[in-house]
Amino acid sequence: MAATPISLWAPNPSTGERGTAIKFDSNEKGSIVYANGRSIFIKNLDTLESISYTGHVKPTTVAKFSPSGFYVASGDSTGTVRVWDIAGDEQILKVEVKAISGKINDLAWDSENGGKRIIAVGEGRERFGHAFTIDGGNSVGEIAGHSKPITSVCVRSVRPFRAVTASDDTTLAFFNGTPYKFSKTIRTHSRFVQAVEYAKDGSLFASGGSDSKLFIYDGSTGDTICQLGTDDGNEKHSGTIYSIGWSQSHPSSLASFSADGKVMKWDASTQKHVTTWKLADSPTPEQQLVGGRWLEGNRLVALAYNGDLTILDDRQAEPVKTIYSCQKGIIGAAKCPKDSGVFVGDHSGRVFHYSNEGVCKPVASSSSSNIIGLSTSQDKVLSISMDDSVREINPSEVAYNVNVAVPLPSQAKDISARSTDNVTLVVTSDEARLIESGNSLTTIPLDYSATACAISPKFAAIGAADGKVYIYETTSKALKKLKTLTNNTSTITSISINHDQKYLAVGEQNGKIMIMRSLMIQNSI
């Protein structure tokens, strides 16, 4: 019987290298589209319903909805842009274009007939940008005028079409179109320009950069109108401005998102500051804002470096909610006691609790070290990480028990807890240890290099680097060696004992999974 997926709990956007603006997009349905790993995700910020696209073979970097809403254009680290259909379930590829020779930093659609042309920009050798049609990938002009990689691009949504690019060379380039032809260089910033964005009606565009400055320009001519924040005392950014978002319903309203942890709303018609949301008093590097969008209506979304998405309403002083999820590779998971969801740890060191409905919450006082494994006992969830300790999570509070931390002599390799009581097996490379309620029961040295483990009411199984599985009896809360299984041919990476102890599943480094009929019999299915 084949397993059928019920739902997808999508990760939050990847934020990559520090000092890099993260580009993502939104639509009128309240969904955002963004890159993480080698996939593109579309997540509804209200229902959390998500879909994924896995057509790229290299790490993805950016994705944008077409004006029609029927397509998504996505770019990756090799300079490849793929345009694919989201109207149906098959995600049919419309066109693939090798736009530049390096990473795609940003994409912009024009608005003609729901989107006929795309400009892709980023890092390259021969060029830093390329404009092309989605019907065949034919060139529609030349994106030139910069001496360093292009960080951002926007296209005017009304005729006559215009395009603007921002670059690490501290300048903006203004283009007439179509076909797109370089018109002039705009030199307003003194450091990297991180974001450029047109207002919905095309009358204005804005730019923000690493110099913490925000400028407004005429959308048709590219002439500089003003710098925002020069006459408002302290009402200006003190960190890099990574993103700009214009209101979809009020053409003169825009928001800026900065590494100083602030989202600021501005009125371009009066050139005045309107309000500030301070998402962190003294933002840590993880709390710095590296991206943002003005959603439909009055809502905005701000992206922190740690992947947290904060929803704002421009009529409210406080954030509406924060959407959490894993952002990096998952390396540990454990089902909650009493079937109340699942705990998941990723490479960032954070641990999250997902409810059965997919609502995610971070575990308080998470370890700063990478999580190695998680396991569920009778009423607790246990974790091991690179800080050489075993820690305990209280599922009802979604928080670590700060009073429980069992030190280990070296880094743990795996952890397995019994659901019938609070006895937990932890293995390092050269020892196995039984723990109960924060106390060590017994420890035995190992004459092999342990890599994985599993425990049940009667037995324990420890996998080794030599491909062998060692079986122990655990009925007396001690470890008594019974036998060695030699069926496997490569390093053991994962072990599981089923609930009635009739089967043992063993995963190997070579990708094979072997099922044993009994812990006492070596025959495999």
mmCIF file of C-alpha atoms in Angstrom, residues 156-306:
data_model
loop_
_atom_site.group_PDB
_atom_site.id
_atom_site.type_symbol
_atom_site.label_atom_id
_atom_site.label_comp_id
_atom_site.label_asym_id
_atom_site.label_seq_id
_atom_site.Cartn_x
_atom_site.Cartn_y
_atom_site.Cartn_z
ATOM 1 C CA ARG A 156 7.106 49.818 -14.773
ATOM 2 C CA SER A 157 3.622 48.310 -15.014
ATOM 3 C CA VAL A 158 2.191 50.892 -17.443
ATOM 4 C CA ARG A 159 3.272 52.240 -20.812
ATOM 5 C CA PRO A 160 5.704 53.563 -21.737
ATOM 6 C CA PHE A 161 7.581 50.666 -20.149
ATOM 7 C CA ARG A 162 10.651 51.442 -18.104
ATOM 8 C CA ALA A 163 13.056 49.262 -16.127
ATOM 9 C CA VAL A 164 15.466 50.043 -13.306
ATOM 10 C CA THR A 165 18.333 47.941 -11.984
ATOM 11 C CA ALA A 166 20.350 48.307 -8.762
ATOM 12 C CA SER A 167 23.913 47.143 -8.295
ATOM 13 C CA ASP A 168 26.823 46.528 -5.969
ATOM 14 C CA ASP A 169 28.591 49.296 -7.901
ATOM 15 C CA THR A 170 26.415 51.762 -5.850
ATOM 16 C CA THR A 171 24.419 52.949 -8.878
ATOM 17 C CA LEU A 172 21.024 52.501 -10.503
ATOM 18 C CA ALA A 173 20.612 52.036 -14.245
ATOM 19 C CA PHE A 174 17.486 53.379 -15.981
ATOM 20 C CA PHE A 175 16.152 51.746 -19.160
ATOM 21 C CA ASN A 176 13.581 52.671 -21.784
ATOM 22 C CA GLY A 177 11.592 49.824 -23.275
ATOM 23 C CA THR A 178 10.655 47.720 -25.009
ATOM 24 C CA PRO A 179 13.096 46.521 -26.242
ATOM 25 C CA TYR A 180 15.029 47.620 -23.189
ATOM 26 C CA LYS A 181 17.771 50.121 -23.889
ATOM 27 C CA PHE A 182 20.091 51.787 -21.384
ATOM 28 C CA SER A 183 19.137 55.416 -20.790
ATOM 29 C CA LYS A 184 21.164 56.749 -17.864
ATOM 30 C CA THR A 185 22.992 56.055 -14.614
ATOM 31 C CA ILE A 186 21.567 57.309 -11.316
ATOM 32 C CA ARG A 187 24.153 58.059 -8.624
ATOM 33 C CA THR A 188 22.280 58.688 -5.388
ATOM 34 C CA HIS A 189 23.692 55.980 -3.113
ATOM 35 C CA SER A 190 27.172 55.778 -1.603
ATOM 36 C CA ARG A 191 27.169 52.018 -0.886
ATOM 37 C CA PHE A 192 25.607 48.845 -2.313
ATOM 38 C CA VAL A 193 22.073 49.367 -3.616
ATOM 39 C CA GLN A 194 19.990 46.472 -2.305
ATOM 40 C CA ALA A 195 16.458 47.149 -3.541
ATOM 41 C CA VAL A 196 14.557 49.031 -6.225
ATOM 42 C CA GLU A 197 10.776 48.873 -6.644
ATOM 43 C CA TYR A 198 8.126 50.605 -8.771
ATOM 44 C CA ALA A 199 4.839 51.849 -7.322
ATOM 45 C CA LYS A 200 1.781 49.984 -8.594
ATOM 46 C CA ASP A 201 0.670 52.849 -10.860
ATOM 47 C CA GLY A 202 4.192 53.356 -12.231
ATOM 48 C CA SER A 203 4.338 57.023 -11.275
ATOM 49 C CA LEU A 204 7.257 56.565 -8.873
ATOM 50 C CA PHE A 205 9.971 54.130 -7.933
ATOM 51 C CA ALA A 206 12.143 53.876 -4.835
ATOM 52 C CA SER A 207 15.591 52.549 -3.967
ATOM 53 C CA GLY A 208 17.233 51.509 -0.713
ATOM 54 C CA GLY A 209 20.771 50.479 0.100
ATOM 55 C CA SER A 210 23.544 49.630 2.506
ATOM 56 C CA ASP A 211 24.008 53.342 3.216
ATOM 57 C CA SER A 212 20.622 53.242 5.027
ATOM 58 C CA LYS A 213 19.217 55.755 2.552
ATOM 59 C CA LEU A 214 15.839 55.650 0.815
ATOM 60 C CA PHE A 215 15.215 57.658 -2.372
ATOM 61 C CA ILE A 216 12.124 58.411 -4.484
ATOM 62 C CA TYR A 217 12.306 58.942 -8.258
ATOM 63 C CA ASP A 218 9.999 59.895 -11.109
ATOM 64 C CA GLY A 219 8.750 56.673 -12.682
ATOM 65 C CA SER A 220 8.795 57.936 -16.258
ATOM 66 C CA THR A 221 12.038 59.920 -16.411
ATOM 67 C CA GLY A 222 14.133 58.436 -13.605
ATOM 68 C CA ASP A 223 14.773 61.887 -12.157
ATOM 69 C CA THR A 224 15.473 61.982 -8.419
ATOM 70 C CA ILE A 225 12.645 63.543 -6.414
ATOM 71 C CA CYS A 226 13.816 63.290 -2.805
ATOM 72 C CA GLN A 227 15.492 61.323 -0.054
ATOM 73 C CA LEU A 228 13.089 60.167 2.641
ATOM 74 C CA GLY A 229 13.935 60.497 6.316
ATOM 75 C CA THR A 230 16.066 63.626 6.154
ATOM 76 C CA ASP A 231 13.602 65.910 7.972
ATOM 77 C CA ASP A 232 12.129 63.543 10.542
ATOM 78 C CA GLY A 233 14.684 63.586 13.329
ATOM 79 C CA ASN A 234 15.357 60.020 14.410
ATOM 80 C CA GLU A 235 12.725 58.570 12.088
ATOM 81 C CA LYS A 236 15.137 56.958 9.681
ATOM 82 C CA HIS A 237 16.929 53.663 9.344
ATOM 83 C CA SER A 238 20.262 52.978 11.012
ATOM 84 C CA GLY A 239 20.971 49.755 9.104
ATOM 85 C CA THR A 240 20.992 48.453 5.559
ATOM 86 C CA ILE A 241 17.659 48.771 3.758
ATOM 87 C CA TYR A 242 17.196 45.361 2.165
ATOM 88 C CA SER A 243 13.703 45.652 0.748
ATOM 89 C CA ILE A 244 10.996 48.099 -0.322
ATOM 90 C CA GLY A 245 7.282 47.437 -0.719
ATOM 91 C CA TRP A 246 4.624 49.690 -2.240
ATOM 92 C CA SER A 247 0.985 49.512 -1.197
ATOM 93 C CA GLN A 248 -1.274 47.813 -3.741
ATOM 94 C CA SER A 249 -4.216 50.101 -2.912
ATOM 95 C CA HIS A 250 -2.550 53.439 -2.060
ATOM 96 C CA PRO A 251 0.063 54.309 -4.733
ATOM 97 C CA SER A 252 1.883 56.854 -2.566
ATOM 98 C CA SER A 253 2.362 54.548 0.448
ATOM 99 C CA LEU A 254 5.517 52.485 0.730
ATOM 100 C CA ALA A 255 7.389 50.526 3.380
ATOM 101 C CA SER A 256 11.096 49.922 3.931
ATOM 102 C CA PHE A 257 12.586 46.866 5.660
ATOM 103 C CA SER A 258 15.971 47.174 7.344
ATOM 104 C CA ALA A 259 18.688 45.302 9.210
ATOM 105 C CA ASP A 260 18.006 47.621 12.156
ATOM 106 C CA GLY A 261 14.916 45.498 12.872
ATOM 107 C CA LYS A 262 12.493 48.217 11.780
ATOM 108 C CA VAL A 263 9.754 48.387 9.183
ATOM 109 C CA MET A 264 8.949 51.993 8.295
ATOM 110 C CA LYS A 265 5.914 53.281 6.438
ATOM 111 C CA TRP A 266 6.264 56.430 4.316
ATOM 112 C CA ASP A 267 3.990 58.720 2.320
ATOM 113 C CA ALA A 268 5.722 59.565 -0.949
ATOM 114 C CA SER A 269 3.243 62.350 -1.749
ATOM 115 C CA THR A 270 4.164 64.311 1.392
ATOM 116 C CA GLN A 271 7.677 62.832 1.628
ATOM 117 C CA LYS A 272 7.030 62.130 5.311
ATOM 118 C CA HIS A 273 7.438 59.235 7.695
ATOM 119 C CA VAL A 274 4.096 57.751 8.822
ATOM 120 C CA THR A 275 4.803 54.956 11.307
ATOM 121 C CA THR A 276 7.454 52.503 12.490
ATOM 122 C CA TRP A 277 7.194 48.878 13.581
ATOM 123 C CA LYS A 278 10.170 47.957 15.737
ATOM 124 C CA LEU A 279 10.341 44.172 15.581
ATOM 125 C CA ALA A 280 13.457 43.956 17.766
ATOM 126 C CA ASP A 281 14.828 46.518 20.231
ATOM 127 C CA SER A 282 18.460 45.551 19.709
ATOM 128 C CA PRO A 283 18.300 43.066 16.851
ATOM 129 C CA THR A 284 20.722 40.177 16.862
ATOM 130 C CA PRO A 285 22.076 39.123 13.460
ATOM 131 C CA GLU A 286 19.329 36.469 13.381
ATOM 132 C CA GLN A 287 16.626 39.131 13.898
ATOM 133 C CA GLN A 288 17.813 41.523 11.211
ATOM 134 C CA LEU A 289 15.231 42.070 8.487
ATOM 135 C CA VAL A 290 16.542 40.984 5.090
ATOM 136 C CA GLY A 291 13.343 41.059 3.037
ATOM 137 C CA GLY A 292 9.742 42.183 2.972
ATOM 138 C CA ARG A 293 6.630 42.754 0.884
ATOM 139 C CA TRP A 294 3.497 44.865 1.036
ATOM 140 C CA LEU A 295 0.740 42.283 0.671
ATOM 141 C CA GLU A 296 -2.826 42.841 -0.460
ATOM 142 C CA GLY A 297 -4.820 45.527 1.357
ATOM 143 C CA ASN A 298 -3.277 46.772 4.578
ATOM 144 C CA ARG A 299 -0.998 43.839 5.333
ATOM 145 C CA LEU A 300 2.782 43.627 5.126
ATOM 146 C CA VAL A 301 5.209 40.766 5.734
ATOM 147 C CA ALA A 302 8.775 41.125 7.042
ATOM 148 C CA LEU A 303 11.421 38.400 6.730
ATOM 149 C CA ALA A 304 14.116 38.063 9.408
ATOM 150 C CA TYR A 305 17.471 36.422 8.752
ATOM 151 C CA ASN A 306 16.438 33.388 10.832
#
